[in-house]
PDB file of C-alpha atoms in Angstrom:
ATOM      1  CA  MET A   1    -204.100  47.001-127.507  1.00  0.00           C
ATOM      2  CA  ASN A   2    -205.815  48.067-130.915  1.00  0.00           C
ATOM      3  CA  GLN A   3    -209.012  49.812-130.337  1.00  0.00           C
ATOM      4  CA  HIS A   4    -211.567  50.833-132.844  1.00  0.00           C
ATOM      5  CA  VAL A   5    -213.934  53.722-132.679  1.00  0.00           C
ATOM      6  CA  ALA A   6    -216.524  54.121-135.594  1.00  0.00           C
ATOM      7  CA  ILE A   7    -217.890  57.325-136.595  1.00  0.00           C
ATOM      8  CA  ALA A   8    -221.689  56.603-138.286  1.00  0.00           C
ATOM      9  CA  SER A   9    -224.769  58.682-138.885  1.00  0.00           C
ATOM     10  CA  GLY A  10    -228.402  57.399-139.741  1.00  0.00           C
ATOM     11  CA  LYS A  11    -228.288  59.838-142.862  1.00  0.00           C
ATOM     12  CA  GLY A  12    -225.849  61.399-144.992  1.00  0.00           C
ATOM     13  CA  GLY A  13    -224.631  65.105-144.938  1.00  0.00           C
ATOM     14  CA  THR A  14    -224.502  65.247-141.169  1.00  0.00           C
ATOM     15  CA  GLY A  15    -220.936  66.010-140.731  1.00  0.00           C
ATOM     16  CA  LYS A  16    -219.649  62.230-140.151  1.00  0.00           C
ATOM     17  CA  THR A  17    -216.313  62.566-141.958  1.00  0.00           C
ATOM     18  CA  THR A  18    -215.753  66.019-140.936  1.00  0.00           C
ATOM     19  CA  ILE A  19    -215.735  64.497-137.045  1.00  0.00           C
ATOM     20  CA  ALA A  20    -213.828  61.530-138.265  1.00  0.00           C
ATOM     21  CA  ALA A  21    -211.173  63.192-140.151  1.00  0.00           C
ATOM     22  CA  ASN A  22    -210.728  66.009-137.305  1.00  0.00           C
ATOM     23  CA  LEU A  23    -210.575  63.339-134.817  1.00  0.00           C
ATOM     24  CA  ALA A  24    -208.036  61.166-136.663  1.00  0.00           C
ATOM     25  CA  PHE A  25    -205.591  64.550-136.981  1.00  0.00           C
ATOM     26  CA  LEU A  26    -205.942  65.269-133.305  1.00  0.00           C
ATOM     27  CA  TRP A  27    -205.061  62.087-131.769  1.00  0.00           C
ATOM     28  CA  ALA A  28    -202.361  61.926-133.929  1.00  0.00           C
ATOM     29  CA  ARG A  29    -200.696  65.017-132.755  1.00  0.00           C
ATOM     30  CA  LEU A  30    -201.129  63.881-129.356  1.00  0.00           C
ATOM     31  CA  GLY A  31    -198.432  61.080-130.467  1.00  0.00           C
ATOM     32  CA  ARG A  32    -201.297  58.283-130.795  1.00  0.00           C
ATOM     33  CA  GLN A  33    -200.449  55.831-133.519  1.00  0.00           C
ATOM     34  CA  VAL A  34    -203.835  56.433-135.641  1.00  0.00           C
ATOM     35  CA  LEU A  35    -205.157  54.614-138.565  1.00  0.00           C
ATOM     36  CA  TYR A  36    -208.046  56.336-140.471  1.00  0.00           C
ATOM     37  CA  VAL A  37    -210.203  54.129-142.681  1.00  0.00           C
ATOM     38  CA  ASP A  38    -212.766  55.515-145.042  1.00  0.00           C
ATOM     39  CA  CYS A  39    -215.490  52.780-145.390  1.00  0.00           C
ATOM     40  CA  ASP A  40    -217.723  54.800-147.247  1.00  0.00           C
ATOM     41  CA  VAL A  41    -216.722  53.165-150.318  1.00  0.00           C
ATOM     42  CA  GLU A  42    -219.321  54.231-152.673  1.00  0.00           C
ATOM     43  CA  ALA A  43    -218.277  58.165-151.990  1.00  0.00           C
ATOM     44  CA  PRO A  44    -215.066  58.182-149.909  1.00  0.00           C
ATOM     45  CA  ASN A  45    -214.151  61.638-149.031  1.00  0.00           C
ATOM     46  CA  GLY A  46    -212.047  61.372-146.286  1.00  0.00           C
ATOM     47  CA  HIS A  47    -208.811  62.145-148.354  1.00  0.00           C
ATOM     48  CA  ILE A  48    -210.299  65.818-149.460  1.00  0.00           C
ATOM     49  CA  PHE A  49    -209.521  66.719-145.908  1.00  0.00           C
ATOM     50  CA  LEU A  50    -206.853  64.645-144.821  1.00  0.00           C
ATOM     51  CA  HIS A  51    -204.577  64.918-147.999  1.00  0.00           C
ATOM     52  CA  PRO A  52    -202.811  61.578-147.853  1.00  0.00           C
ATOM     53  CA  LYS A  53    -199.865  60.435-150.028  1.00  0.00           C
ATOM     54  CA  ILE A  54    -201.276  57.322-151.349  1.00  0.00           C
ATOM     55  CA  GLU A  55    -198.227  54.670-151.063  1.00  0.00           C
ATOM     56  CA  GLN A  56    -200.131  51.707-152.105  1.00  0.00           C
ATOM     57  CA  ARG A  57    -203.094  50.582-154.424  1.00  0.00           C
ATOM     58  CA  LEU A  58    -204.390  46.951-154.416  1.00  0.00           C
ATOM     59  CA  PRO A  59    -207.091  45.447-156.225  1.00  0.00           C
ATOM     60  CA  ALA A  60    -210.304  44.239-154.342  1.00  0.00           C
ATOM     61  CA  THR A  61    -211.756  40.945-154.788  1.00  0.00           C
ATOM     62  CA  THR A  62    -214.918  38.747-153.742  1.00  0.00           C
ATOM     63  CA  THR A  63    -215.343  35.136-154.629  1.00  0.00           C
ATOM     64  CA  VAL A  64    -218.182  34.299-156.554  1.00  0.00           C
ATOM     65  CA  PRO A  65    -219.401  30.698-157.581  1.00  0.00           C
ATOM     66  CA  GLN A  66    -218.421  28.789-161.011  1.00  0.00           C
ATOM     67  CA  ILE A  67    -220.523  25.992-162.115  1.00  0.00           C
ATOM     68  CA  ALA A  68    -218.718  22.717-163.600  1.00  0.00           C
ATOM     69  CA  LYS A  69    -221.200  21.761-165.981  1.00  0.00           C
ATOM     70  CA  ASP A  70    -220.126  18.337-166.395  1.00  0.00           C
ATOM     71  CA  LEU A  71    -220.498  17.814-162.770  1.00  0.00           C
ATOM     72  CA  CYS A  72    -223.613  19.515-162.050  1.00  0.00           C
ATOM     73  CA  GLY A  73    -226.583  17.127-161.283  1.00  0.00           C
ATOM     74  CA  LEU A  74    -229.446  20.147-161.561  1.00  0.00           C
ATOM     75  CA  CYS A  75    -230.561  19.039-158.413  1.00  0.00           C
ATOM     76  CA  GLY A  76    -231.559  22.911-157.650  1.00  0.00           C
ATOM     77  CA  ARG A  77    -230.183  23.026-154.091  1.00  0.00           C
ATOM     78  CA  CYS A  78    -227.761  25.838-154.670  1.00  0.00           C
ATOM     79  CA  GLY A  79    -230.672  28.355-156.514  1.00  0.00           C
ATOM     80  CA  SER A  80    -232.950  27.458-153.423  1.00  0.00           C
ATOM     81  CA  PHE A  81    -230.558  28.203-150.777  1.00  0.00           C
ATOM     82  CA  CYS A  82    -229.285  31.618-152.124  1.00  0.00           C
ATOM     83  CA  HIS A  83    -231.516  34.423-151.010  1.00  0.00           C
ATOM     84  CA  TYR A  84    -229.956  36.969-153.304  1.00  0.00           C
ATOM     85  CA  ASN A  85    -230.889  35.369-156.417  1.00  0.00           C
ATOM     86  CA  ALA A  86    -227.211  34.797-157.729  1.00  0.00           C
ATOM     87  CA  LEU A  87    -227.943  31.415-159.012  1.00  0.00           C
ATOM     88  CA  LEU A  88    -231.048  30.481-161.219  1.00  0.00           C
ATOM     89  CA  CYS A  89    -231.602  26.700-161.832  1.00  0.00           C
ATOM     90  CA  LEU A  90    -233.196  26.077-165.127  1.00  0.00           C
ATOM     91  CA  PRO A  91    -234.017  22.619-166.141  1.00  0.00           C
ATOM     92  CA  ASP A  92    -231.017  22.089-168.491  1.00  0.00           C
ATOM     93  CA  GLN A  93    -228.250  24.741-166.626  1.00  0.00           C
ATOM     94  CA  VAL A  94    -227.306  26.577-163.660  1.00  0.00           C
ATOM     95  CA  LEU A  95    -227.127  30.521-164.356  1.00  0.00           C
ATOM     96  CA  THR A  96    -225.032  32.531-162.177  1.00  0.00           C
ATOM     97  CA  PHE A  97    -225.281  36.312-161.402  1.00  0.00           C
ATOM     98  CA  PRO A  98    -221.922  37.279-159.918  1.00  0.00           C
ATOM     99  CA  GLU A  99    -223.137  41.044-159.108  1.00  0.00           C
ATOM    100  CA  LEU A 100    -225.683  39.649-156.920  1.00  0.00           C
ATOM    101  CA  CYS A 101    -223.475  37.174-154.845  1.00  0.00           C
ATOM    102  CA  HIS A 102    -222.434  38.067-151.314  1.00  0.00           C
ATOM    103  CA  GLY A 103    -219.740  35.419-151.172  1.00  0.00           C
ATOM    104  CA  CYS A 104    -220.909  33.535-148.523  1.00  0.00           C
ATOM    105  CA  GLY A 105    -219.779  30.227-149.995  1.00  0.00           C
ATOM    106  CA  GLY A 106    -223.068  28.285-148.929  1.00  0.00           C
ATOM    107  CA  CYS A 107    -223.930  26.974-152.363  1.00  0.00           C
ATOM    108  CA  ILE A 108    -220.861  25.079-152.399  1.00  0.00           C
ATOM    109  CA  ARG A 109    -220.962  23.437-149.219  1.00  0.00           C
ATOM    110  CA  LEU A 110    -224.440  22.341-150.501  1.00  0.00           C
ATOM    111  CA  CYS A 111    -223.776  21.137-153.685  1.00  0.00           C
ATOM    112  CA  PRO A 112    -223.929  17.481-153.626  1.00  0.00           C
ATOM    113  CA  HIS A 113    -221.999  16.867-156.697  1.00  0.00           C
ATOM    114  CA  GLN A 114    -219.053  19.139-155.939  1.00  0.00           C
ATOM    115  CA  ALA A 115    -219.849  21.185-159.011  1.00  0.00           C
ATOM    116  CA  ILE A 116    -219.042  24.700-157.960  1.00  0.00           C
ATOM    117  CA  SER A 117    -215.954  26.098-157.142  1.00  0.00           C
ATOM    118  CA  GLU A 118    -214.973  29.835-156.147  1.00  0.00           C
ATOM    119  CA  VAL A 119    -213.351  32.464-158.078  1.00  0.00           C
ATOM    120  CA  PRO A 120    -212.360  35.710-157.706  1.00  0.00           C
ATOM    121  CA  ARG A 121    -213.924  38.855-158.976  1.00  0.00           C
ATOM    122  CA  GLU A 122    -212.571  42.298-158.897  1.00  0.00           C
ATOM    123  CA  ILE A 123    -215.269  44.837-157.254  1.00  0.00           C
ATOM    124  CA  GLY A 124    -213.073  47.967-156.692  1.00  0.00           C
ATOM    125  CA  ARG A 125    -209.722  49.227-155.225  1.00  0.00           C
ATOM    126  CA  ILE A 126    -208.087  49.506-151.914  1.00  0.00           C
ATOM    127  CA  GLU A 127    -205.702  52.482-151.255  1.00  0.00           C
ATOM    128  CA  MET A 128    -203.131  53.097-148.518  1.00  0.00           C
ATOM    129  CA  GLY A 129    -200.899  55.669-147.382  1.00  0.00           C
ATOM    130  CA  THR A 130    -200.023  58.672-144.756  1.00  0.00           C
ATOM    131  CA  ALA A 131    -201.654  62.016-144.290  1.00  0.00           C
ATOM    132  CA  GLY A 132    -198.891  63.659-141.796  1.00  0.00           C
ATOM    133  CA  SER A 133    -198.577  61.149-139.067  1.00  0.00           C
ATOM    134  CA  VAL A 134    -202.115  59.787-139.787  1.00  0.00           C
ATOM    135  CA  ASN A 135    -201.925  56.183-141.230  1.00  0.00           C
ATOM    136  CA  PHE A 136    -204.471  56.376-144.104  1.00  0.00           C
ATOM    137  CA  ALA A 137    -206.675  53.706-145.844  1.00  0.00           C
ATOM    138  CA  SER A 138    -209.821  53.842-148.236  1.00  0.00           C
ATOM    139  CA  GLY A 139    -211.813  51.928-150.567  1.00  0.00           C
ATOM    140  CA  LEU A 140    -213.423  52.612-153.861  1.00  0.00           C
ATOM    141  CA  LEU A 141    -216.197  50.699-155.254  1.00  0.00           C
ATOM    142  CA  ASN A 142    -216.120  50.194-159.136  1.00  0.00           C
ATOM    143  CA  ILE A 143    -218.932  51.860-160.959  1.00  0.00           C
ATOM    144  CA  GLY A 144    -222.093  49.587-161.375  1.00  0.00           C
ATOM    145  CA  GLU A 145    -221.410  47.472-158.299  1.00  0.00           C
ATOM    146  CA  ALA A 146    -224.297  46.757-156.404  1.00  0.00           C
ATOM    147  CA  MET A 147    -222.977  45.605-153.314  1.00  0.00           C
ATOM    148  CA  SER A 148    -220.348  47.442-151.163  1.00  0.00           C
ATOM    149  CA  PRO A 149    -220.105  44.831-148.102  1.00  0.00           C
ATOM    150  CA  PRO A 150    -217.785  42.465-149.452  1.00  0.00           C
ATOM    151  CA  LEU A 151    -215.274  45.531-150.322  1.00  0.00           C
ATOM    152  CA  ILE A 152    -215.595  47.067-146.690  1.00  0.00           C
ATOM    153  CA  ARG A 153    -214.777  43.517-145.496  1.00  0.00           C
ATOM    154  CA  SER A 154    -211.546  43.224-147.807  1.00  0.00           C
ATOM    155  CA  LEU A 155    -210.656  46.989-146.751  1.00  0.00           C
ATOM    156  CA  LYS A 156    -211.050  45.975-143.169  1.00  0.00           C
ATOM    157  CA  ASN A 157    -208.917  42.730-143.606  1.00  0.00           C
ATOM    158  CA  SER A 158    -206.019  44.570-145.255  1.00  0.00           C
ATOM    159  CA  LEU A 159    -205.406  47.060-142.360  1.00  0.00           C
ATOM    160  CA  ILE A 160    -202.145  47.606-140.935  1.00  0.00           C
ATOM    161  CA  GLU A 161    -202.176  47.223-136.987  1.00  0.00           C
ATOM    162  CA  SER A 162    -202.495  50.522-135.242  1.00  0.00           C
ATOM    163  CA  ASP A 163    -202.993  51.837-131.434  1.00  0.00           C
ATOM    164  CA  LEU A 164    -206.278  53.346-132.599  1.00  0.00           C
ATOM    165  CA  THR A 165    -208.365  52.877-135.717  1.00  0.00           C
ATOM    166  CA  ILE A 166    -210.748  55.453-136.603  1.00  0.00           C
ATOM    167  CA  ILE A 167    -213.679  53.973-139.127  1.00  0.00           C
ATOM    168  CA  ASP A 168    -215.350  56.588-141.164  1.00  0.00           C
ATOM    169  CA  ALA A 169    -218.900  54.178-141.728  1.00  0.00           C
ATOM    170  CA  PRO A 170    -221.126  55.082-144.570  1.00  0.00           C
ATOM    171  CA  PRO A 171    -224.478  56.538-143.894  1.00  0.00           C
ATOM    172  CA  GLY A 172    -227.689  54.766-143.215  1.00  0.00           C
ATOM    173  CA  THR A 173    -228.709  51.701-140.986  1.00  0.00           C
ATOM    174  CA  SER A 174    -228.192  48.866-143.764  1.00  0.00           C
ATOM    175  CA  CYS A 175    -225.566  46.035-144.429  1.00  0.00           C
ATOM    176  CA  PRO A 176    -222.534  48.297-145.481  1.00  0.00           C
ATOM    177  CA  VAL A 177    -222.960  50.158-142.131  1.00  0.00           C
ATOM    178  CA  ILE A 178    -223.363  47.122-140.039  1.00  0.00           C
ATOM    179  CA  GLU A 179    -220.082  45.686-141.709  1.00  0.00           C
ATOM    180  CA  SER A 180    -217.922  48.639-141.115  1.00  0.00           C
ATOM    181  CA  ILE A 181    -218.843  49.040-137.482  1.00  0.00           C
ATOM    182  CA  ARG A 182    -218.917  45.383-136.612  1.00  0.00           C
ATOM    183  CA  HIS A 183    -216.659  44.660-133.683  1.00  0.00           C
ATOM    184  CA  CYS A 184    -215.784  48.151-133.074  1.00  0.00           C
ATOM    185  CA  ASP A 185    -215.239  49.253-129.358  1.00  0.00           C
ATOM    186  CA  TYR A 186    -217.339  52.374-129.451  1.00  0.00           C
ATOM    187  CA  THR A 187    -219.298  54.443-131.885  1.00  0.00           C
ATOM    188  CA  LEU A 188    -220.038  58.002-132.402  1.00  0.00           C
ATOM    189  CA  LEU A 189    -223.730  58.556-133.906  1.00  0.00           C
ATOM    190  CA  VAL A 190    -223.218  62.311-135.499  1.00  0.00           C
ATOM    191  CA  THR A 191    -226.924  63.489-136.070  1.00  0.00           C
ATOM    192  CA  GLU A 192    -228.092  67.096-136.479  1.00  0.00           C
ATOM    193  CA  PRO A 193    -231.282  69.037-135.187  1.00  0.00           C
ATOM    194  CA  THR A 194    -233.654  68.622-137.870  1.00  0.00           C
ATOM    195  CA  PRO A 195    -236.855  66.294-138.275  1.00  0.00           C
ATOM    196  CA  PHE A 196    -234.751  63.854-140.611  1.00  0.00           C
ATOM    197  CA  GLY A 197    -231.909  64.049-138.283  1.00  0.00           C
ATOM    198  CA  LEU A 198    -233.789  62.795-135.385  1.00  0.00           C
ATOM    199  CA  ASN A 199    -235.637  60.176-137.571  1.00  0.00           C
ATOM    200  CA  ASP A 200    -232.582  58.803-138.810  1.00  0.00           C
ATOM    201  CA  LEU A 201    -230.868  58.796-135.463  1.00  0.00           C
ATOM    202  CA  GLN A 202    -233.853  56.705-134.002  1.00  0.00           C
ATOM    203  CA  LEU A 203    -233.021  54.403-136.512  1.00  0.00           C
ATOM    204  CA  ALA A 204    -229.239  53.978-135.891  1.00  0.00           C
ATOM    205  CA  VAL A 205    -229.780  53.765-132.136  1.00  0.00           C
ATOM    206  CA  GLU A 206    -232.069  50.924-132.809  1.00  0.00           C
ATOM    207  CA  MET A 207    -229.381  49.243-134.895  1.00  0.00           C
ATOM    208  CA  LEU A 208    -226.797  49.541-132.322  1.00  0.00           C
ATOM    209  CA  ARG A 209    -228.950  48.489-129.686  1.00  0.00           C
ATOM    210  CA  ALA A 210    -229.662  45.326-131.620  1.00  0.00           C
ATOM    211  CA  LEU A 211    -225.798  44.884-132.144  1.00  0.00           C
ATOM    212  CA  ASP A 212    -225.075  45.466-128.363  1.00  0.00           C
ATOM    213  CA  GLN A 213    -222.516  47.836-129.167  1.00  0.00           C
ATOM    214  CA  PRO A 214    -221.684  50.888-126.942  1.00  0.00           C
ATOM    215  CA  PHE A 215    -222.147  54.151-128.499  1.00  0.00           C
ATOM    216  CA  GLY A 216    -222.736  57.764-127.836  1.00  0.00           C
ATOM    217  CA  VAL A 217    -224.290  60.910-129.791  1.00  0.00           C
ATOM    218  CA  VAL A 218    -222.615  63.965-131.408  1.00  0.00           C
ATOM    219  CA  ILE A 219    -224.934  66.662-132.407  1.00  0.00           C
ATOM    220  CA  ASN A 220    -223.556  68.605-135.197  1.00  0.00           C
ATOM    221  CA  ARG A 221    -224.890  72.220-136.363  1.00  0.00           C
ATOM    222  CA  ALA A 222    -226.463  72.596-132.853  1.00  0.00           C
ATOM    223  CA  GLY A 223    -228.340  75.508-132.105  1.00  0.00           C
ATOM    224  CA  LEU A 224    -231.064  75.094-134.839  1.00  0.00           C
ATOM    225  CA  ASP A 225    -234.044  73.571-133.105  1.00  0.00           C
ATOM    226  CA  ASP A 226    -232.381  71.334-130.740  1.00  0.00           C
ATOM    227  CA  ARG A 227    -235.169  70.596-128.132  1.00  0.00           C
ATOM    228  CA  PRO A 228    -236.804  67.527-129.814  1.00  0.00           C
ATOM    229  CA  LEU A 229    -233.518  66.081-130.257  1.00  0.00           C
ATOM    230  CA  LEU A 230    -232.583  66.833-126.789  1.00  0.00           C
ATOM    231  CA  ASP A 231    -235.634  65.408-125.346  1.00  0.00           C
ATOM    232  CA  TYR A 232    -235.136  62.067-127.144  1.00  0.00           C
ATOM    233  CA  CYS A 233    -231.753  61.651-126.107  1.00  0.00           C
ATOM    234  CA  LEU A 234    -232.896  62.632-122.501  1.00  0.00           C
ATOM    235  CA  LYS A 235    -235.601  59.855-122.793  1.00  0.00           C
ATOM    236  CA  GLU A 236    -233.642  57.110-124.124  1.00  0.00           C
ATOM    237  CA  GLN A 237    -230.617  57.773-121.771  1.00  0.00           C
ATOM    238  CA  LEU A 238    -228.236  58.238-124.536  1.00  0.00           C
ATOM    239  CA  PRO A 239    -224.915  59.953-123.770  1.00  0.00           C
ATOM    240  CA  ILE A 240    -224.388  63.254-125.743  1.00  0.00           C
ATOM    241  CA  LEU A 241    -220.339  63.492-126.062  1.00  0.00           C
ATOM    242  CA  ALA A 242    -220.290  66.851-127.941  1.00  0.00           C
ATOM    243  CA  GLN A 243    -222.675  69.736-129.302  1.00  0.00           C
ATOM    244  CA  LEU A 244    -220.844  71.218-132.248  1.00  0.00           C
ATOM    245  CA  PRO A 245    -222.564  74.915-132.981  1.00  0.00           C
ATOM    246  CA  ASP A 246    -223.768  75.726-136.547  1.00  0.00           C
ATOM    247  CA  ASP A 247    -221.198  77.964-137.931  1.00  0.00           C
ATOM    248  CA  ARG A 248    -220.671  79.270-141.402  1.00  0.00           C
ATOM    249  CA  ARG A 249    -216.743  79.201-141.064  1.00  0.00           C
ATOM    250  CA  VAL A 250    -217.137  75.391-140.697  1.00  0.00           C
ATOM    251  CA  ALA A 251    -218.999  75.500-144.168  1.00  0.00           C
ATOM    252  CA  GLU A 252    -216.245  77.728-145.695  1.00  0.00           C
ATOM    253  CA  ALA A 253    -213.394  75.357-144.372  1.00  0.00           C
ATOM    254  CA  TYR A 254    -215.094  72.377-145.486  1.00  0.00           C
ATOM    255  CA  SER A 255    -215.495  74.068-149.103  1.00  0.00           C
ATOM    256  CA  ARG A 256    -211.991  74.503-149.180  1.00  0.00           C
ATOM    257  CA  GLY A 257    -211.111  71.102-148.034  1.00  0.00           C
ATOM    258  CA  GLU A 258    -209.582  72.235-144.807  1.00  0.00           C
ATOM    259  CA  LEU A 259    -209.630  70.538-141.309  1.00  0.00           C
ATOM    260  CA  VAL A 260    -211.687  72.424-139.152  1.00  0.00           C
ATOM    261  CA  CYS A 261    -209.447  71.972-136.185  1.00  0.00           C
ATOM    262  CA  SER A 262    -206.267  73.141-137.941  1.00  0.00           C
ATOM    263  CA  VAL A 263    -208.293  76.727-138.978  1.00  0.00           C
ATOM    264  CA  LEU A 264    -210.495  77.449-136.131  1.00  0.00           C
ATOM    265  CA  THR A 265    -209.146  77.566-132.512  1.00  0.00           C
ATOM    266  CA  ASP A 266    -212.378  77.335-130.835  1.00  0.00           C
ATOM    267  CA  PHE A 267    -213.673  74.308-132.679  1.00  0.00           C
ATOM    268  CA  GLN A 268    -210.299  72.790-131.702  1.00  0.00           C
ATOM    269  CA  GLN A 269    -211.032  73.282-128.147  1.00  0.00           C
ATOM    270  CA  LEU A 270    -214.653  71.389-128.906  1.00  0.00           C
ATOM    271  CA  PHE A 271    -212.694  68.579-130.787  1.00  0.00           C
ATOM    272  CA  ALA A 272    -210.521  68.168-128.045  1.00  0.00           C
ATOM    273  CA  ALA A 273    -213.018  67.822-125.386  1.00  0.00           C
ATOM    274  CA  LEU A 274    -215.059  65.347-127.648  1.00  0.00           C
ATOM    275  CA  LEU A 275    -211.631  63.387-128.049  1.00  0.00           C
ATOM    276  CA  ALA A 276    -211.172  63.370-124.343  1.00  0.00           C
ATOM    277  CA  ALA A 277    -214.651  62.123-123.613  1.00  0.00           C
ATOM    278  CA  VAL A 278    -214.187  59.339-126.381  1.00  0.00           C
ATOM    279  CA  ASP A 279    -210.767  58.559-124.960  1.00  0.00           C
ATOM    280  CA  MET A 280    -212.273  58.057-121.445  1.00  0.00           C
ATOM    281  CA  VAL A 281    -214.722  55.885-122.639  1.00  0.00           C
ATOM    282  CA  LEU A 282    -212.066  53.479-124.472  1.00  0.00           C
ATOM    283  CA  GLN A 283    -209.978  53.794-121.403  1.00  0.00           C
ATOM    284  CA  GLN A 284    -212.543  52.215-119.013  1.00  0.00           C
ATOM    285  CA  LYS A 285    -213.073  49.557-121.619  1.00  0.00           C
ATOM    286  CA  LYS A 286    -209.360  48.736-121.537  1.00  0.00           C
ATOM    287  CA  ALA A 287    -209.519  48.542-118.032  1.00  0.00           C
ATOM    288  CA  ASN A 288    -212.558  46.469-117.809  1.00  0.00           C
ATOM    289  CA  LEU A 289    -210.914  43.964-119.960  1.00  0.00           C
ATOM    290  CA  THR A 290    -207.773  43.775-118.069  1.00  0.00           C
ATOM    291  CA  THR A 291    -209.680  43.169-114.873  1.00  0.00           C
ATOM    292  CA  GLY A 292    -211.896  40.561-116.917  1.00  0.00           C
ATOM    293  CA  ARG A 293    -215.262  42.539-116.252  1.00  0.00           C
ATOM    294  CA  ALA A 294    -217.654  42.776-119.209  1.00  0.00           C
ATOM    295  CA  SER A 295    -217.799  46.466-120.494  1.00  0.00           C
TER     296      SER A 295
END
């Protein structure tokens, strides 16, 4: 069974990629078939730590509307439908703004004159390869592109089958994150014990509860001022799967592009405990599906 685990955070800089890359490394070392996917397509950095050998580069495209002027009746339905202002209906023509199009195809279905067709537009590229025994995939959005969800969707559609897929999601709680973690079996929310970390964790928790997806919390840089964060997790009954201490050696390994687990034995043990906790959740979910119970 192909299971998906997302690593997400309400804000950037919490250590999300560090945790995703180290978990992929440890899982693969246990003999699991692991695929690491960097969905932070505006600023992917998983390759810095996993050092993959890229074997395939593909253009990523989305579809945008194209108007056949000779067929268009200038009824204005397409422009009224598009909430993203990708179509502007003027008295004598319809203007298109491809960079604003989400590729939903609604304008095509609504057009009573069959005057709209879809054409591909390149928005970035997808890279795939291997990092040791870890399969690797990443997306990179073209400079100037305003929307990353179409590229994330294209990246996820290009993935090879794997026993376990680790999704390194973009930071925040907006559309790119939702597109990244959609349909994942479990999400790790990475946070830090700071006022900003707590505020953005609260937003991320609201998002995942709205999506009705199971999740747990990982506190990175623990030991700074943990009490408000721990109180919130206790009040909301959030499972804390790991607390990784604030440690200068981690920052030094990060600056050298090294996996923490490969250079710090004590952190290897902490990550192994986190891996075991996540694996237990996944095995329980698999057992529930096998017996037909809801997870």
